[in-house]
Amino acid sequence: MKNASLSLRLTGWFSAIFLGGFVLFGVVMWFDLAYSLRQGRDRTLTRRAARIGELLDATSGDPDSAREVRFDQLTDAIPEGHLIEVLDAGGKLVLPRDQKAPDFPWPKLTELPPRDQFGDVDYNGRVFRLYRRPRHPYVILVAGQLEDNRNMMARFTAGLTWAVPAMLVLCAVAGYLLNRRALQPVDQITATLCSISIGNLSQRLPVANTHDELQRLAETCNDMLARLEDAVERINRFTADASHELRSPVALIRTVAEYALRNPKVDTDSKEAFEEILAESVETSQLLEDLLTLARADAGYGNNVFEPVELSQLVEEAAARQRALAEAKQQSVTVRTSGPAWITGDRSSLRRLVWILLDNAVKYTPANGSIVVNLMATNSEVVLTVRDSGIGIPEELLPRIFDRFVRADPSRGEVNGTGLGLAIAKWIAGAHRARLSVQSREHEGSVFRVEFAVLHDAE
Ligand code: ADP
């Protein structure tokens, strides 16, 4: 039950409460019915004894034979009339003169207290109710079977034993279906919330006009999404504005450093200082560009223009540009393609994606290492892999490697970087509905893989 869904748990509780209720109801009804039936039987016997008493009063002056005729007429008309006897105070049978049920276990008068009394006796394997009513100078004994009551109780008990489980199953099924139905909007809210990320914060949950908890939940979630959207928008705007505003001064610093370096009269110390300023400003410009790209991506205006793009050409171009750097480190860069690989995408973003992966492969692979770029195109997908024999990525960092500003210990390779390249690559892949993944082992190398789905015209 611990991991069961809410509808199952509610059904469990429902069923347990219903079962408890049914059992209690059944037990109370059983005792009530048994009591009522017994009371009814006793009232019937009391009425019969009263009628016999009235007859005795009415015939007190009649001769015995006339009295017996009236008694027989009356007892013949009463059900179980043969189980009625009138005794005198000494216990001698007065009416009928000949016992009609001689083997009935009539009690001896001495066994009974001198007052109204009920009791149960067994007769021919069946239980009978016996009523004794003193009526001076006589005692009236009336008996009646309890079998009908017993049968009725047995039928009631049998009815309960199948009705309770049947009702329980019915309640459990109905409860489960009702719960599922009632909780369906919660599933819809969950699914919609799961599909909302930083890229589509403008999405809202549908709000049904039901004036209940679910409407309040959806409205609260929508309010929260609106606040989040506003906050993210402000952060994006700030990042975009800040990177945009900083671009010009950094470009100016870079230009001034380049200009100073072109001066042949610059002394060695100053030259070193200007070179450092130039390197830092190049890196800072890159950081600002990356931040601007991501801020624009988050704001949803990445300026993507989707068109058919031949990927092998982009890969060859990027590899050619990287070869100069790779050669300086005596690295080999091999490109293998299976022919033209057409996908639909934004050319400049895709160029950036390929560049980031290749640039990282060269950056994080020591001298004499090898980089192999593979581009495989099939009818349904285009797969780009960039494999290097570099320093690899520590295992604990792999799950976060596409996050912003995540860098492995920079001292490992003494390589400069912003920690934003892979985050941009991930965004570009996402914008192309491609899957970007990595496999890496420290000190052995890494394989970055991008899987693009090929969309055909009909799709
Ligand atoms: P940057 O390279 O600017 O630091 P990235 O987002 O491109 O930022 O990469 C993030 C981190 O991932 C890098 O700092 C590096 O530690 C690790 N990394 C990326 N590519 C590779 C690779 N091919 N081999 C080893 N480590 C890599």
Coordinates of C-alpha atoms and ligand atoms in Angstrom, one line a residue:
M1 CA 0.0 0.0 0.0
K2 CA 3.0 2.3 0.6
N3 CA 3.6 3.0 -3.1
A4 CA 0.0 2.5 -4.2
S5 CA -1.7 5.3 -6.0
L6 CA -4.0 7.6 -4.1
S7 CA -7.1 6.1 -5.8
L8 CA -6.1 2.6 -4.6
R9 CA -5.4 3.8 -1.1
L10 CA -8.7 5.7 -0.9
T11 CA -10.5 2.6 -2.3
G12 CA -8.8 0.5 0.4
W13 CA -10.0 2.9 3.1
F14 CA -13.4 3.1 1.6
S15 CA -13.8 -0.7 1.5
A16 CA -12.5 -1.1 5.0
I17 CA -15.0 1.5 6.3
F18 CA -17.8 -0.1 4.3
L19 CA -16.9 -3.6 5.5
G20 CA -17.0 -2.4 9.1
G21 CA -20.3 -0.6 8.5
F22 CA -21.9 -3.6 6.8
V23 CA -20.8 -6.0 9.4
L24 CA -22.1 -3.7 12.2
F25 CA -25.3 -3.2 10.3
G26 CA -25.7 -7.0 9.7
V27 CA -25.0 -7.9 13.4
V28 CA -27.5 -5.2 14.7
M29 CA -30.1 -6.2 12.2
W30 CA -29.6 -9.9 13.0
F31 CA -30.2 -9.4 16.7
D32 CA -33.1 -7.0 16.1
L33 CA -34.8 -9.4 13.8
A34 CA -34.3 -12.3 16.2
Y35 CA -35.7 -10.2 19.0
S36 CA -38.7 -9.0 17.0
L37 CA -39.6 -12.5 15.8
R38 CA -39.5 -13.9 19.3
Q39 CA -41.5 -11.0 20.6
G40 CA -44.0 -11.6 17.8
R41 CA -44.3 -15.2 18.7
D42 CA -44.8 -14.4 22.3
R43 CA -47.5 -11.9 21.5
T44 CA -49.3 -14.5 19.4
L45 CA -49.2 -17.0 22.2
T46 CA -50.4 -14.4 24.7
R47 CA -53.3 -13.5 22.4
R48 CA -54.3 -17.2 22.0
A49 CA -54.2 -17.6 25.8
A50 CA -56.3 -14.5 26.2
R51 CA -59.0 -15.9 23.9
I52 CA -59.0 -19.2 25.8
G53 CA -59.3 -17.1 29.0
E54 CA -62.3 -15.2 27.6
L55 CA -63.9 -18.5 26.6
L56 CA -63.4 -19.9 30.1
D57 CA -65.1 -16.8 31.6
A58 CA -67.9 -16.9 29.1
T59 CA -68.6 -20.6 29.7
S60 CA -68.1 -20.7 33.4
G61 CA -71.7 -21.7 34.1
D62 CA -72.1 -24.1 31.2
P63 CA -72.0 -27.9 31.5
D64 CA -68.6 -29.5 30.8
S65 CA -69.7 -31.0 27.5
A66 CA -71.0 -27.7 26.1
R67 CA -67.9 -26.0 27.3
E68 CA -65.7 -28.6 25.5
V69 CA -67.7 -28.1 22.3
R70 CA -67.0 -24.3 22.4
F71 CA -63.4 -25.0 23.3
D72 CA -63.0 -27.4 20.3
Q73 CA -64.6 -24.9 18.0
L74 CA -62.2 -22.2 19.1
T75 CA -59.0 -24.3 19.1
D76 CA -59.9 -25.8 15.7
A77 CA -60.0 -22.3 14.3
I78 CA -56.7 -21.3 15.9
P79 CA -53.4 -22.4 14.2
E80 CA -51.7 -25.0 16.4
G81 CA -54.9 -25.2 18.4
H82 CA -54.0 -28.8 19.4
L83 CA -51.2 -27.3 21.5
I84 CA -53.5 -25.6 23.9
E85 CA -54.4 -27.1 27.2
V86 CA -56.3 -25.9 30.3
L87 CA -55.4 -27.4 33.7
D88 CA -56.9 -27.0 37.1
A89 CA -54.9 -25.8 40.1
G90 CA -53.9 -29.4 40.8
G91 CA -52.4 -29.9 37.4
K92 CA -55.2 -32.1 36.1
L93 CA -56.2 -31.6 32.5
V94 CA -59.6 -29.8 32.2
L95 CA -59.7 -29.0 28.5
P96 CA -59.5 -30.8 26.1
R97 CA -60.7 -33.8 27.8
D98 CA -58.5 -36.0 25.7
Q99 CA -55.1 -34.7 25.1
K100 CA -54.6 -33.8 21.4
A101 CA -50.8 -33.8 21.6
P102 CA -50.1 -36.4 24.3
D103 CA -46.4 -36.8 23.4
F104 CA -45.8 -33.0 23.6
P105 CA -43.5 -32.4 26.5
W106 CA -46.0 -30.4 28.6
P107 CA -44.3 -29.4 31.8
K108 CA -45.7 -30.4 35.2
L109 CA -47.3 -27.6 37.0
T110 CA -45.0 -28.0 39.9
E111 CA -42.1 -27.3 37.6
L112 CA -43.5 -23.8 36.8
P113 CA -43.7 -20.7 39.1
P114 CA -47.3 -19.5 39.7
R115 CA -47.2 -16.6 37.2
D116 CA -47.0 -15.8 33.5
Q117 CA -44.1 -17.5 32.0
F118 CA -42.5 -18.3 28.7
G119 CA -40.1 -21.1 27.9
D120 CA -38.6 -23.2 25.1
V121 CA -39.1 -27.0 24.7
D122 CA -37.9 -29.5 22.1
Y123 CA -40.6 -31.6 20.4
N124 CA -39.8 -34.0 17.6
G125 CA -36.4 -32.4 17.1
R126 CA -37.9 -28.9 16.7
V127 CA -38.0 -26.1 19.2
F128 CA -41.3 -24.8 20.5
R129 CA -42.3 -21.8 22.6
L130 CA -44.4 -22.5 25.6
Y131 CA -46.6 -20.0 27.4
R132 CA -48.1 -20.6 30.8
R133 CA -50.9 -18.3 32.0
P134 CA -52.5 -18.7 35.4
R135 CA -56.3 -17.8 35.2
H136 CA -57.9 -18.6 38.5
P137 CA -58.9 -21.4 39.1
Y138 CA -57.2 -22.7 35.9
V139 CA -53.8 -22.6 34.3
I140 CA -53.7 -22.1 30.5
L141 CA -50.8 -23.7 28.5
V142 CA -50.2 -22.6 25.0
A143 CA -47.4 -23.8 22.7
G144 CA -46.3 -22.7 19.2
Q145 CA -43.5 -23.7 16.9
L146 CA -40.4 -21.5 16.5
E147 CA -39.4 -23.2 13.2
D148 CA -40.6 -20.4 11.0
N149 CA -38.6 -17.9 13.0
R150 CA -35.5 -20.1 12.7
N151 CA -36.0 -20.5 9.0
M152 CA -36.3 -16.8 8.6
M153 CA -33.2 -16.2 10.6
A154 CA -31.3 -18.8 8.6
R155 CA -32.4 -17.1 5.3
F156 CA -31.4 -13.7 6.7
T157 CA -28.0 -15.0 7.8
A158 CA -27.4 -16.6 4.4
G159 CA -28.5 -13.4 2.7
L160 CA -26.1 -11.4 4.8
T161 CA -23.2 -13.8 4.1
W162 CA -23.4 -13.3 0.3
A163 CA -24.7 -9.7 0.3
V164 CA -21.9 -8.3 2.5
P165 CA -19.0 -9.6 0.2
A166 CA -21.1 -8.6 -2.9
M167 CA -21.7 -5.1 -1.6
L168 CA -18.1 -4.9 -0.6
V169 CA -16.9 -5.7 -4.1
L170 CA -19.4 -3.4 -5.6
C171 CA -18.3 -0.6 -3.3
A172 CA -14.6 -1.2 -4.0
V173 CA -15.1 -1.2 -7.8
A174 CA -17.4 1.8 -7.7
G175 CA -15.1 3.6 -5.2
Y176 CA -12.0 2.9 -7.4
L177 CA -13.7 4.2 -10.5
L178 CA -15.1 7.3 -8.8
N179 CA -11.6 8.0 -7.2
R180 CA -9.9 7.6 -10.6
R181 CA -12.4 9.9 -12.2
A182 CA -12.2 12.4 -9.4
L183 CA -8.3 12.3 -9.5
Q184 CA -8.1 12.4 -13.3
P185 CA -7.7 16.2 -13.3
V186 CA -4.8 15.8 -10.8
D187 CA -3.0 13.5 -13.4
Q188 CA -3.7 16.1 -16.1
I189 CA -2.3 18.9 -13.9
T190 CA 0.8 16.7 -13.1
A191 CA 1.4 15.9 -16.8
T192 CA 1.0 19.5 -17.8
L193 CA 3.4 20.7 -15.0
C194 CA 5.9 18.0 -16.1
S195 CA 5.9 19.4 -19.6
I196 CA 6.6 22.9 -18.4
S197 CA 10.2 23.9 -18.2
I198 CA 12.1 27.1 -18.3
G199 CA 11.6 27.2 -22.1
N200 CA 7.8 27.2 -22.0
L201 CA 7.0 29.0 -18.8
S202 CA 4.2 30.9 -20.6
Q203 CA 2.1 27.7 -20.7
R204 CA -0.8 27.5 -18.3
L205 CA -3.0 24.8 -16.8
P206 CA -6.6 24.6 -18.0
V207 CA -8.9 25.8 -15.2
A208 CA -12.3 24.1 -15.0
N209 CA -15.0 26.2 -13.5
T210 CA -15.8 23.7 -10.8
H211 CA -15.3 25.9 -7.7
D212 CA -13.5 23.1 -5.9
E213 CA -10.0 22.1 -4.6
L214 CA -8.9 21.2 -8.2
Q215 CA -9.9 24.6 -9.6
R216 CA -8.0 26.2 -6.7
L217 CA -5.0 23.9 -7.3
A218 CA -4.9 24.8 -11.0
E219 CA -5.3 28.5 -10.3
T220 CA -2.5 28.4 -7.6
C221 CA -0.2 26.6 -10.1
N222 CA -1.0 29.1 -12.8
D223 CA -0.3 32.0 -10.3
M224 CA 3.0 30.3 -9.4
L225 CA 3.9 29.9 -13.1
A226 CA 3.1 33.5 -13.8
R227 CA 5.4 34.6 -10.9
L228 CA 8.2 32.2 -12.1
E229 CA 7.8 33.4 -15.7
D230 CA 8.1 37.0 -14.5
A231 CA 11.2 36.3 -12.4
V232 CA 12.9 34.3 -15.2
E233 CA 12.1 37.0 -17.7
R234 CA 13.6 39.6 -15.4
I235 CA 16.8 37.5 -14.9
N236 CA 17.0 36.9 -18.7
R237 CA 16.5 40.6 -19.4
F238 CA 19.2 41.5 -16.9
T239 CA 21.6 38.9 -18.3
A240 CA 21.0 39.9 -21.9
D241 CA 21.2 43.6 -21.1
A242 CA 24.3 43.2 -19.0
S243 CA 26.1 41.0 -21.6
H244 CA 25.0 43.4 -24.3
E245 CA 26.2 46.5 -22.5
L246 CA 29.5 44.9 -21.6
R247 CA 30.2 43.8 -25.2
S248 CA 31.3 47.3 -26.3
P249 CA 33.7 48.1 -23.5
V250 CA 35.3 44.6 -23.7
A251 CA 35.6 45.0 -27.5
L252 CA 37.2 48.4 -26.9
I253 CA 39.7 46.9 -24.4
R254 CA 40.5 44.2 -27.0
T255 CA 41.0 46.7 -29.8
V256 CA 43.2 48.9 -27.6
A257 CA 45.3 45.9 -26.6
E258 CA 45.7 44.8 -30.2
Y259 CA 46.6 48.4 -31.2
A260 CA 49.2 48.6 -28.4
L261 CA 50.7 45.2 -29.5
R262 CA 51.1 46.5 -33.0
N263 CA 53.4 49.3 -31.7
P264 CA 57.0 48.1 -32.4
K265 CA 58.3 50.3 -29.6
V266 CA 56.4 48.5 -26.8
D267 CA 58.7 47.1 -24.2
T268 CA 58.7 43.4 -23.3
D269 CA 56.9 43.8 -19.9
S270 CA 54.2 45.9 -21.4
K271 CA 53.9 43.5 -24.3
E272 CA 53.3 40.6 -21.9
A273 CA 50.7 42.7 -20.1
F274 CA 48.9 43.6 -23.3
E275 CA 49.0 40.0 -24.5
E276 CA 47.3 39.0 -21.2
I277 CA 44.7 41.8 -21.5
L278 CA 44.0 40.6 -25.1
A279 CA 43.7 36.9 -24.1
E280 CA 41.4 37.9 -21.2
S281 CA 39.3 40.2 -23.3
V282 CA 38.9 37.5 -26.0
E283 CA 37.7 35.1 -23.4
T284 CA 35.4 37.7 -21.8
S285 CA 33.9 38.5 -25.2
Q286 CA 33.3 34.8 -25.7
L287 CA 31.6 34.5 -22.2
L288 CA 29.4 37.5 -23.0
E289 CA 28.5 36.0 -26.4
D290 CA 27.6 32.7 -24.7
L291 CA 25.6 34.5 -21.9
L292 CA 23.7 36.5 -24.5
T293 CA 23.0 33.4 -26.6
L294 CA 21.6 31.5 -23.5
A295 CA 19.6 34.5 -22.3
R296 CA 18.1 34.9 -25.7
A297 CA 17.4 31.1 -25.9
D298 CA 15.7 31.3 -22.5
A299 CA 13.6 34.2 -23.6
G300 CA 12.5 32.1 -26.5
Y301 CA 14.0 34.3 -29.3
G302 CA 17.0 32.4 -30.5
N303 CA 16.6 33.8 -34.1
N304 CA 16.5 30.3 -35.5
V305 CA 15.7 30.0 -39.1
F306 CA 14.9 26.4 -40.0
E307 CA 15.8 25.2 -43.5
P308 CA 17.3 22.1 -45.0
V309 CA 20.9 21.8 -43.9
E310 CA 23.6 19.4 -45.2
L311 CA 25.4 18.5 -42.0
S312 CA 28.5 16.8 -43.5
Q313 CA 29.5 20.1 -45.1
L314 CA 29.3 21.9 -41.7
V315 CA 31.3 19.1 -40.1
E316 CA 34.1 19.3 -42.7
E317 CA 34.2 23.0 -42.4
A318 CA 34.5 22.9 -38.6
A319 CA 37.1 20.1 -38.8
A320 CA 39.2 22.1 -41.2
R321 CA 39.2 25.1 -38.9
Q322 CA 40.1 22.9 -35.9
R323 CA 42.9 21.1 -37.7
A324 CA 45.2 24.2 -37.4
L325 CA 44.8 24.1 -33.6
A326 CA 45.0 20.3 -33.5
E327 CA 48.2 20.2 -35.6
A328 CA 49.8 22.5 -33.1
K329 CA 49.2 19.8 -30.5
Q330 CA 50.2 17.0 -32.9
Q331 CA 46.6 15.7 -32.7
S332 CA 44.9 13.9 -35.6
V333 CA 41.4 14.9 -36.6
T334 CA 39.6 12.3 -38.8
V335 CA 36.2 12.9 -40.3
R336 CA 34.1 9.9 -41.5
T337 CA 30.8 10.6 -43.2
S338 CA 28.4 8.2 -44.9
G339 CA 27.6 10.8 -47.6
P340 CA 25.3 13.8 -47.5
A341 CA 23.3 14.1 -44.3
W342 CA 20.3 16.4 -44.7
I343 CA 18.3 17.6 -41.7
T344 CA 16.0 20.5 -41.1
G345 CA 17.6 23.1 -38.8
D346 CA 19.2 26.5 -38.3
R347 CA 22.5 26.5 -40.1
S348 CA 24.4 28.9 -37.8
S349 CA 23.2 27.1 -34.6
L350 CA 24.2 23.8 -36.0
R351 CA 27.6 25.2 -37.0
R352 CA 27.9 26.3 -33.4
L353 CA 26.9 22.9 -32.0
V354 CA 29.5 21.1 -34.2
W355 CA 32.1 23.7 -33.3
I356 CA 31.5 23.4 -29.6
L357 CA 31.9 19.6 -29.6
L358 CA 35.0 19.7 -31.8
D359 CA 36.6 22.6 -30.0
N360 CA 36.1 20.7 -26.7
A361 CA 37.6 17.5 -28.1
V362 CA 40.7 19.4 -29.2
K363 CA 40.9 21.4 -26.0
Y364 CA 40.5 18.5 -23.7
T365 CA 42.8 16.0 -25.6
P366 CA 46.5 16.1 -24.8
A367 CA 49.2 16.3 -27.4
N368 CA 49.4 13.3 -29.8
G369 CA 45.8 12.4 -29.1
S370 CA 43.2 11.6 -31.8
I371 CA 39.8 13.0 -32.6
V372 CA 37.4 11.1 -34.8
V373 CA 34.2 12.7 -36.0
N374 CA 31.6 10.3 -37.4
L375 CA 28.5 11.3 -39.3
M376 CA 26.0 8.5 -40.2
A377 CA 22.8 9.3 -42.1
T378 CA 20.0 6.8 -42.4
N379 CA 16.5 7.3 -43.7
S380 CA 15.2 8.1 -40.3
E381 CA 18.0 9.7 -38.4
V382 CA 21.4 11.4 -38.6
V383 CA 23.9 10.6 -35.9
L384 CA 26.9 12.7 -35.2
T385 CA 29.6 11.4 -32.9
V386 CA 32.7 13.2 -31.7
R387 CA 35.2 10.8 -30.1
D388 CA 38.4 11.9 -28.5
S389 CA 41.2 10.2 -26.6
G390 CA 41.3 13.0 -24.2
I391 CA 41.3 13.5 -20.4
G392 CA 37.7 12.4 -20.1
I393 CA 35.0 13.7 -17.7
P394 CA 34.9 12.5 -14.0
E395 CA 32.0 10.2 -13.5
E396 CA 30.4 12.3 -10.8
L397 CA 30.2 15.3 -13.2
L398 CA 28.6 13.4 -16.1
P399 CA 25.0 14.0 -15.0
R400 CA 25.6 17.7 -14.7
I401 CA 28.0 18.3 -17.6
F402 CA 25.3 20.0 -19.8
D403 CA 24.4 22.5 -17.0
R404 CA 25.6 26.0 -17.1
F405 CA 29.0 26.9 -15.7
V406 CA 29.8 23.3 -14.9
R407 CA 33.5 22.6 -15.5
A408 CA 35.7 19.8 -14.4
D409 CA 38.6 20.9 -12.2
P410 CA 40.2 23.4 -14.6
S411 CA 43.6 22.6 -13.2
R412 CA 43.4 19.1 -14.9
G413 CA 44.0 20.5 -18.4
E414 CA 44.8 24.1 -17.7
V415 CA 42.3 24.9 -20.4
N416 CA 40.4 28.1 -20.5
G417 CA 36.7 28.1 -21.0
T418 CA 33.4 29.5 -19.8
G419 CA 31.5 26.4 -18.8
L420 CA 28.7 27.4 -21.1
G421 CA 29.6 25.6 -24.4
L422 CA 27.8 22.4 -23.6
A423 CA 24.8 24.2 -22.2
I424 CA 24.5 26.0 -25.5
A425 CA 25.0 22.7 -27.4
K426 CA 22.3 21.2 -25.3
W427 CA 19.9 24.0 -26.1
I428 CA 20.7 23.9 -29.8
A429 CA 20.1 20.1 -29.8
G430 CA 16.8 20.6 -28.0
A431 CA 15.7 23.3 -30.4
H432 CA 16.3 20.7 -33.2
R433 CA 14.5 18.0 -31.2
A434 CA 17.8 16.1 -31.2
R435 CA 19.2 14.0 -28.4
L436 CA 22.6 15.1 -27.1
S437 CA 24.4 12.6 -24.9
V438 CA 27.9 11.8 -23.7
Q439 CA 29.9 8.7 -22.6
S440 CA 33.2 9.3 -21.0
R441 CA 35.9 7.7 -18.9
E442 CA 38.5 9.7 -17.1
H443 CA 41.9 9.5 -18.7
E444 CA 40.5 7.4 -21.6
G445 CA 38.4 9.8 -23.6
S446 CA 34.9 10.9 -24.4
V447 CA 32.2 10.4 -27.0
F448 CA 29.6 13.0 -27.6
R449 CA 26.6 11.9 -29.6
V450 CA 23.9 13.9 -31.3
E451 CA 20.9 12.1 -32.8
F452 CA 18.8 14.1 -35.2
A453 CA 15.5 12.7 -36.4
V454 CA 15.0 13.1 -40.1
L455 CA 11.6 14.7 -40.7
H456 CA 10.0 13.7 -44.0
D457 CA 7.6 16.0 -45.8
A458 CA 4.5 14.2 -44.5
E459 CA 5.7 14.8 -40.9
Ligands
ADP1 P1 34.2 25.0 -21.4 O1 34.8 24.0 -22.3 O2 34.1 26.4 -21.9 O3 34.7 24.9 -20.0 P2 31.8 23.5 -21.8 O4 30.4 23.7 -21.4 O5 32.1 23.3 -23.3 O6 32.7 24.6 -21.2 O7 32.4 22.2 -21.1 C1 32.1 22.0 -19.8 C2 33.1 21.1 -19.2 O8 33.0 19.8 -19.6 C3 34.5 21.5 -19.5 O9 35.1 22.4 -18.6 C4 35.3 20.2 -19.4 O10 35.7 20.0 -18.0 C5 34.3 19.1 -19.7 N1 34.4 18.7 -21.1 C6 33.7 19.1 -22.2 N2 34.1 18.4 -23.3 C7 35.0 17.6 -22.9 C8 35.8 16.6 -23.6 N3 35.7 16.3 -24.9 N4 36.7 15.9 -22.9 C9 36.8 16.1 -21.5 N5 36.1 17.0 -20.8 C10 35.2 17.7 -21.5

